[in-house]
């Protein structure tokens, strides 16, 4: 007598296959694809919060130590900590409608000319869609994906690679335009959000190493940056 | 309230050694009470906070005071319940842990948490050691020992800023102010361990007014938050003042309501009907506020406009701190001799107020002129006078309050004195910090700094700018010191109007 497979058993087996397949999941995209997806995602956001920390040798004329603020590339509003003669000072910076504004130790907002900006830490290109950090992600070479890591409570794929000095110099004029630097990006396993980016190498001096770390949060929270009232 | 009880085992051990060891712990904690005032700028720098955001340093100071105030009301009762030495050990561990958190803080949040725990551990040591001293020595011989314990605490707090300044300026750096507490606390615990483990102390159930302590602490914490100007360029008080202040007042009203009903109150609130009690409590708080203003703003002034390092700033402040014990000793003697609390207390506060008025006239050249050809400068004399005045009022104001409460409530009265002084420090400093920074931002709102680089006149413009900023800082300090002087004059008036004369001595 032929004992056929009962419909309930067939359904169970089918379900088991579906469950086990979905448990295995699809393999994550390769490192280069992840970088492109994340770059696209970050440039498409309505806004985000960022923290930037520079450690190591920050250069004889490079007083910026850290910055934090909100951005809707290329516009941004940040508080920047500068080292001036051994003491730490905070200034506020706005980059909006193509102009850069500064609020220093005392007094109100003043608008800087492009020549003046070029003397200091020029943040105009930091998140610029064409030459900023997110654009540089797409040009990272030798990209390799590591095992899942948690960054600020979020599961991410760490991706390491190389970026050229010339490319980084476009992003931040104070970075040396020679050789290449090590870049690491921590990209969310879900949604391609960039949670952290780190640039390491002899960034500000041919002999001495330094690291710039960016931490991102509040992805897609609307950020609107307008020119401040002067004076 | 501290109640001595017989402990045969404790009496059998060398009580001088026991008191010496616990006293050393108390000294260690009291050193840290104001230790940060000369280390604030490097502390802020290490958690990446800029020098032009000094408002963020406020919680480093208020956090310690709040922690201290939170444990004071219950520490005496806890030492009854668990034993003096056990409470001492637990508090020392808490203090050491707070020190560890402070020393290793990567952020302001951890720095403040560390200071709150340091305050809580250090604050509870005071009643624990006083109660232990009362256990170890019989009633007739107790007074000098209790005096010595209190003196140890006062000396510690006077030396704290100097200690902090010297370590901060050394190659060790500010974190060693706190690192050093850990081996010191461990050494003390190791030495005391056989006694702690033997558990020979008598223990008894204590009536702890948890609800009262909670309401008082919640009220003070809310008041501190309400007065904390996190963005002084916009407001001299906290953003949440509209809801925090009424809530704080509600906590205080509930506290008074509860204290009137509970059988074992923290403080007998009916005593406030006695003008001598209320007057001395308020005078004590005003003097506390005055001391705190001097403690914080003299080192900051030294750093900001006299360009002194931490140890020089500490030495400048030490001139004022030195006047305090001298004044305190003389204040007790004078009050007894003249048989008047009100005269000596008012005199002390008037002298301190005059001292603050003199300090409020300081400018860039104020530290150099010498006093009538002596090696001392005029500034030294002004600082000594201010400290001397603040010291002179301590004994008469304390004695007036303790006389007002009578024998049965003396322990609670002594705790209340410390609490009121700390409340004055906390509230006074919070108010002054917020309003002075707000005023500084208002005064410099249109003072835009010149930019270097392309500007050919930059050097001249920058020199003029720095002068203007220094002047704005001086103006801010003049305002702070004048306001403090007015508060101290009010305190003097209060003392003159309310303090009762000394009672007639009772001969046995």
XYZ file of C-alpha atoms in Angstrom, chain B residues 58-497:
440
model
C 29.207 74.272 37.546
C 27.936 70.673 38.033
C 31.467 69.526 38.995
C 31.150 71.799 42.038
C 27.413 71.545 42.741
C 27.457 67.734 42.228
C 29.809 67.225 45.182
C 27.754 69.541 47.407
C 24.511 67.783 46.433
C 25.983 64.330 47.154
C 27.231 65.597 50.514
C 23.848 67.120 51.375
C 21.911 64.009 50.305
C 23.605 61.723 52.847
C 24.044 64.118 55.774
C 20.487 63.727 57.147
C 20.563 59.917 57.270
C 24.240 59.167 57.910
C 23.997 59.548 61.711
C 21.055 57.124 61.884
C 22.755 54.686 59.512
C 25.816 54.628 61.754
C 23.525 53.730 64.688
C 21.969 50.910 62.700
C 25.012 49.374 61.027
C 27.823 50.445 63.328
C 30.143 53.420 62.982
C 33.075 51.503 61.537
C 30.971 49.603 59.022
C 29.406 52.820 57.764
C 32.834 54.453 57.748
C 34.248 51.611 55.631
C 31.304 51.637 53.203
C 31.545 55.409 52.776
C 35.292 55.299 52.269
C 34.798 52.696 49.533
C 32.129 54.907 47.942
C 34.446 57.904 48.177
C 37.297 55.917 46.570
C 34.991 54.673 43.812
C 33.841 58.247 43.169
C 37.511 59.270 43.001
C 38.192 56.496 40.477
C 35.268 57.605 38.280
C 36.450 61.217 38.441
C 40.065 60.380 37.599
C 39.153 58.183 34.629
C 36.282 60.302 33.295
C 36.212 60.502 29.499
C 33.092 62.694 29.669
C 31.535 65.424 31.775
C 28.707 63.055 32.791
C 31.154 60.606 34.411
C 33.123 63.453 35.975
C 29.989 64.782 37.664
C 28.822 61.296 38.703
C 32.226 60.709 40.280
C 31.995 63.983 42.197
C 28.443 63.217 43.421
C 29.628 59.826 44.766
C 32.704 61.445 46.321
C 30.407 63.939 48.031
C 28.041 61.223 49.246
C 30.884 59.069 50.615
C 32.756 62.018 52.103
C 29.642 63.628 53.576
C 28.599 60.534 55.492
C 32.073 60.211 57.029
C 31.513 63.367 59.104
C 28.667 62.084 61.336
C 30.180 58.568 61.377
C 33.511 59.775 62.777
C 31.893 62.268 65.164
C 29.642 59.505 66.506
C 32.595 57.132 66.843
C 34.486 59.780 68.809
C 31.445 60.192 71.049
C 31.352 56.386 71.584
C 35.018 56.154 72.444
C 35.229 58.999 74.937
C 32.990 59.522 77.972
C 30.712 62.538 78.176
C 33.004 64.616 80.385
C 36.062 64.179 78.160
C 34.379 64.265 74.802
C 34.433 67.913 73.910
C 38.138 68.295 72.956
C 37.983 65.125 70.831
C 34.884 66.298 68.955
C 36.583 69.658 68.513
C 39.688 67.947 67.140
C 37.610 65.915 64.655
C 35.784 69.056 63.465
C 39.087 70.936 63.243
C 40.570 68.121 61.148
C 37.698 68.490 58.713
C 38.053 72.272 58.562
C 41.832 72.082 58.073
C 41.310 69.536 55.292
C 38.881 71.780 53.461
C 41.175 74.815 53.895
C 44.167 72.902 52.509
C 42.155 71.263 49.693
C 42.474 74.038 47.078
C 46.225 74.348 47.782
C 46.668 70.578 47.546
C 44.669 70.507 44.288
C 46.596 73.431 42.828
C 50.006 71.970 43.625
C 49.181 68.555 42.129
C 47.539 70.100 39.063
C 50.583 72.293 38.389
C 52.987 69.368 38.913
C 53.954 66.886 36.233
C 51.424 64.412 37.682
C 48.430 66.448 36.511
C 44.971 66.893 38.034
C 43.895 63.231 37.898
C 46.373 62.433 40.683
C 44.287 64.520 43.087
C 41.811 61.656 42.814
C 44.088 58.665 42.072
C 45.881 59.205 45.351
C 42.632 58.678 47.285
C 42.411 55.048 46.210
C 45.601 53.651 47.811
C 45.087 55.959 50.807
C 41.545 54.642 51.347
C 42.730 51.047 50.813
C 45.507 51.506 53.388
C 43.063 52.865 55.962
C 40.602 50.042 55.348
C 43.398 47.485 55.648
C 44.468 48.982 58.980
C 40.893 49.059 60.272
C 39.861 45.715 58.839
C 40.445 43.580 62.000
C 38.139 45.910 63.949
C 35.523 46.058 61.197
C 35.506 42.265 60.817
C 35.353 41.624 64.554
C 32.061 43.548 64.541
C 32.327 44.378 68.236
C 30.302 47.540 67.849
C 26.928 47.768 69.450
C 24.146 48.243 66.954
C 20.639 49.375 67.520
C 17.578 50.102 65.440
C 17.535 53.724 64.409
C 14.559 55.767 63.368
C 15.551 56.997 59.974
C 13.367 59.608 58.358
C 13.828 58.399 54.809
C 10.872 60.350 53.448
C 12.113 63.577 55.009
C 15.607 63.020 53.603
C 14.178 62.176 50.181
C 11.966 65.283 50.071
C 14.796 67.566 51.183
C 17.238 66.062 48.663
C 14.701 66.151 45.821
C 13.917 69.799 46.624
C 17.592 70.744 46.644
C 18.347 68.796 43.458
C 15.436 70.491 41.662
C 16.492 73.907 42.957
C 20.060 73.298 41.745
C 18.766 72.271 38.318
C 16.452 75.285 38.173
C 19.347 77.636 38.918
C 21.829 75.923 36.582
C 22.309 78.162 33.556
C 23.332 75.675 30.881
C 23.142 78.398 28.191
C 24.079 81.610 30.015
C 24.174 83.580 26.757
C 20.393 83.199 26.725
C 19.308 82.977 30.343
C 20.860 83.455 33.805
C 18.920 80.439 35.122
C 18.022 76.982 33.821
C 15.694 76.401 30.887
C 13.332 74.340 33.044
C 13.122 76.907 35.847
C 9.379 77.432 35.255
C 8.511 73.905 36.387
C 11.597 72.999 38.435
C 11.352 75.918 40.862
C 7.677 75.364 41.811
C 8.358 71.630 42.132
C 11.355 72.344 44.398
C 9.181 74.626 46.543
C 6.514 71.922 46.693
C 9.138 69.424 47.933
C 10.204 71.884 50.672
C 6.574 72.518 51.716
C 5.940 68.756 51.845
C 9.177 68.361 53.815
C 8.039 70.852 56.463
C 4.550 69.277 56.551
C 6.060 65.801 56.974
C 8.607 66.902 59.580
C 5.836 68.376 61.727
C 4.034 65.042 61.788
C 6.714 62.405 61.903
C 7.703 61.200 65.411
C 11.434 61.266 64.570
C 12.028 64.306 62.366
C 15.384 65.212 60.846
C 14.965 68.689 62.242
C 12.404 70.085 64.616
C 10.846 72.621 62.244
C 9.043 74.357 65.120
C 12.460 75.747 66.027
C 12.149 78.143 63.099
C 9.718 80.194 65.214
C 12.720 81.075 67.347
C 14.313 84.091 65.663
C 17.764 83.256 67.082
C 17.593 79.768 65.504
C 16.332 81.018 62.110
C 18.682 83.989 62.143
C 21.760 81.889 62.866
C 20.736 79.271 60.259
C 20.306 81.937 57.558
C 23.462 83.792 58.578
C 25.361 80.537 58.351
C 23.990 79.918 54.836
C 24.946 83.447 53.709
C 28.476 83.004 55.080
C 28.671 79.642 53.253
C 27.666 81.348 50.001
C 30.314 84.034 50.552
C 33.011 81.440 51.146
C 32.021 79.500 48.038
C 32.163 82.620 45.854
C 35.689 83.319 47.113
C 36.719 79.678 46.680
C 35.625 79.503 43.065
C 36.182 82.991 41.698
C 39.568 83.907 43.156
C 41.319 80.978 41.381
C 39.375 81.616 38.168
C 40.292 85.313 38.285
C 43.908 84.326 38.917
C 43.845 82.052 35.862
C 41.842 84.219 33.511
C 43.310 87.685 33.988
C 46.445 87.331 36.101
C 47.587 84.408 33.885
C 48.604 82.366 36.949
C 49.031 78.607 36.843
C 47.077 76.314 39.194
C 49.623 76.390 42.040
C 49.990 80.203 41.997
C 46.186 80.526 41.926
C 45.981 78.125 44.876
C 48.562 80.151 46.815
C 46.584 83.339 46.164
C 43.442 81.690 47.528
C 45.418 80.234 50.436
C 45.939 83.759 51.797
C 42.172 83.993 52.248
C 41.845 80.434 53.555
C 44.564 81.107 56.125
C 42.454 83.886 57.631
C 39.550 81.506 58.307
C 41.037 79.359 61.129
C 42.628 82.458 62.706
C 39.251 84.201 62.655
C 37.461 81.063 63.867
C 39.710 80.717 66.935
C 39.441 84.391 67.793
C 35.670 84.417 67.159
C 35.065 81.765 69.814
C 37.315 83.532 72.296
C 35.821 86.985 71.638
C 32.198 85.780 71.860
C 32.966 84.246 75.241
C 34.867 87.255 76.466
C 32.391 89.881 75.284
C 29.447 87.593 76.077
C 27.854 88.499 72.778
C 27.203 86.272 69.786
C 25.511 88.993 67.778
C 28.350 91.511 68.032
C 31.107 89.084 67.076
C 29.078 87.410 64.306
C 28.023 90.770 62.845
C 31.597 92.067 63.135
C 32.915 89.032 61.276
C 30.375 89.376 58.476
C 30.968 93.137 58.166
C 34.735 92.550 57.937
C 34.171 89.865 55.298
C 31.837 92.198 53.401
C 34.453 94.997 53.517
C 37.013 92.459 52.300
C 34.791 91.536 49.350
C 34.251 95.216 48.551
C 38.033 95.687 48.483
C 38.434 92.624 46.254
C 35.758 94.015 43.952
C 38.064 96.941 43.194
C 40.853 94.730 41.849
C 42.312 95.397 38.437
C 45.349 94.174 36.524
C 47.881 95.905 38.790
C 46.230 95.015 42.096
C 48.593 92.228 43.106
C 51.786 94.314 43.228
C 51.521 97.261 45.679
C 53.040 96.461 49.060
C 51.384 97.074 52.386
C 53.171 99.910 54.189
C 56.649 98.750 53.196
C 56.068 95.204 54.484
C 56.732 92.085 52.393
C 52.954 91.602 52.250
C 50.996 93.160 49.403
C 47.751 95.096 49.814
C 46.030 92.185 48.057
C 47.400 89.784 50.711
C 45.882 91.976 53.409
C 42.523 92.146 51.639
C 42.405 88.384 51.191
C 43.400 87.752 54.818
C 40.786 90.215 56.045
C 38.049 88.501 53.990
C 39.005 85.058 55.311
C 39.382 86.385 58.847
C 35.873 87.885 58.728
C 34.409 84.654 57.372
C 36.172 82.732 60.171
C 35.167 85.147 62.936
C 31.442 84.497 62.484
C 31.683 80.678 62.607
C 31.844 80.137 66.382
C 29.209 82.703 67.499
C 26.712 81.711 64.786
C 27.183 77.983 65.501
C 26.950 78.491 69.252
C 23.799 80.630 68.917
C 22.069 77.882 66.948
C 23.200 75.125 69.302
C 22.030 77.168 72.306
C 18.654 77.632 70.614
C 18.076 73.892 70.114
C 19.011 72.841 73.653
C 20.821 69.739 74.906
C 18.442 67.097 73.545
C 18.715 68.210 69.916
C 22.356 69.205 69.889
C 23.437 66.456 67.493
C 20.680 67.302 65.011
C 21.519 70.981 65.455
C 25.182 70.372 64.621
C 24.197 68.490 61.446
C 21.755 71.258 60.558
C 24.557 73.807 60.822
C 26.629 71.894 58.259
C 23.574 71.401 56.048
C 22.684 75.113 56.080
C 26.256 76.121 55.257
C 26.281 73.712 52.320
C 22.841 74.859 51.163
C 24.147 78.432 51.204
C 27.173 77.335 49.190
C 25.053 75.406 46.699
C 22.355 78.017 46.141
C 24.679 81.021 46.360
C 27.187 79.584 43.914
C 24.487 78.403 41.465
C 22.923 81.877 41.420
C 26.236 83.704 41.095
C 27.536 81.363 38.365
C 24.450 81.807 36.177
C 24.004 85.552 36.583
C 27.694 86.430 36.221
C 28.094 84.474 32.982
C 24.866 85.908 31.636
C 26.194 89.401 32.405
C 29.541 88.581 30.725
C 27.767 87.449 27.551
C 25.564 90.551 27.636
C 28.602 92.825 28.035
C 30.540 91.197 25.187
C 27.614 90.547 22.837
C 29.014 93.000 20.261
C 32.729 92.478 20.885
C 33.728 90.637 17.711
C 37.319 89.329 17.715
C 39.598 90.315 14.807
C 40.700 87.483 12.537
C 44.368 86.776 11.829
C 45.844 86.012 8.441
C 44.846 88.586 5.876
C 44.337 91.439 8.304
C 47.423 93.770 8.294
C 46.355 95.430 11.584
C 45.634 92.157 13.316
C 48.277 92.435 16.069
C 47.046 95.855 17.234
C 43.390 94.947 16.902
C 43.943 91.700 18.775
C 45.781 93.434 21.640
C 42.860 95.898 21.980
C 40.393 93.008 21.846
C 42.215 91.091 24.627
C 42.194 94.225 26.801
C 38.458 94.602 26.282
C 37.799 90.952 27.141
C 39.920 91.228 30.305
C 37.991 94.340 31.270
C 34.703 92.476 30.737
C 35.986 89.657 32.983
C 37.007 92.212 35.637
C 33.598 93.879 35.385
C 31.977 90.461 35.881
C 34.067 89.807 39.004
C 33.462 93.281 40.385
C 29.753 92.569 40.122
C 30.073 89.138 41.776
C 32.143 90.444 44.687
C 29.918 93.492 45.217
C 26.797 91.294 45.230
C 28.492 88.968 47.723
C 29.463 91.928 49.904
C 25.816 93.078 49.945
C 24.686 89.549 50.898
C 27.242 89.508 53.742
C 26.082 92.932 54.998
C 22.528 91.528 55.056
C 23.893 88.529 56.984
C 25.548 90.898 59.461
C 22.277 92.764 59.936
C 20.426 89.477 60.420
C 22.952 88.320 63.018
C 22.816 91.675 64.823
C 19.032 91.594 64.987
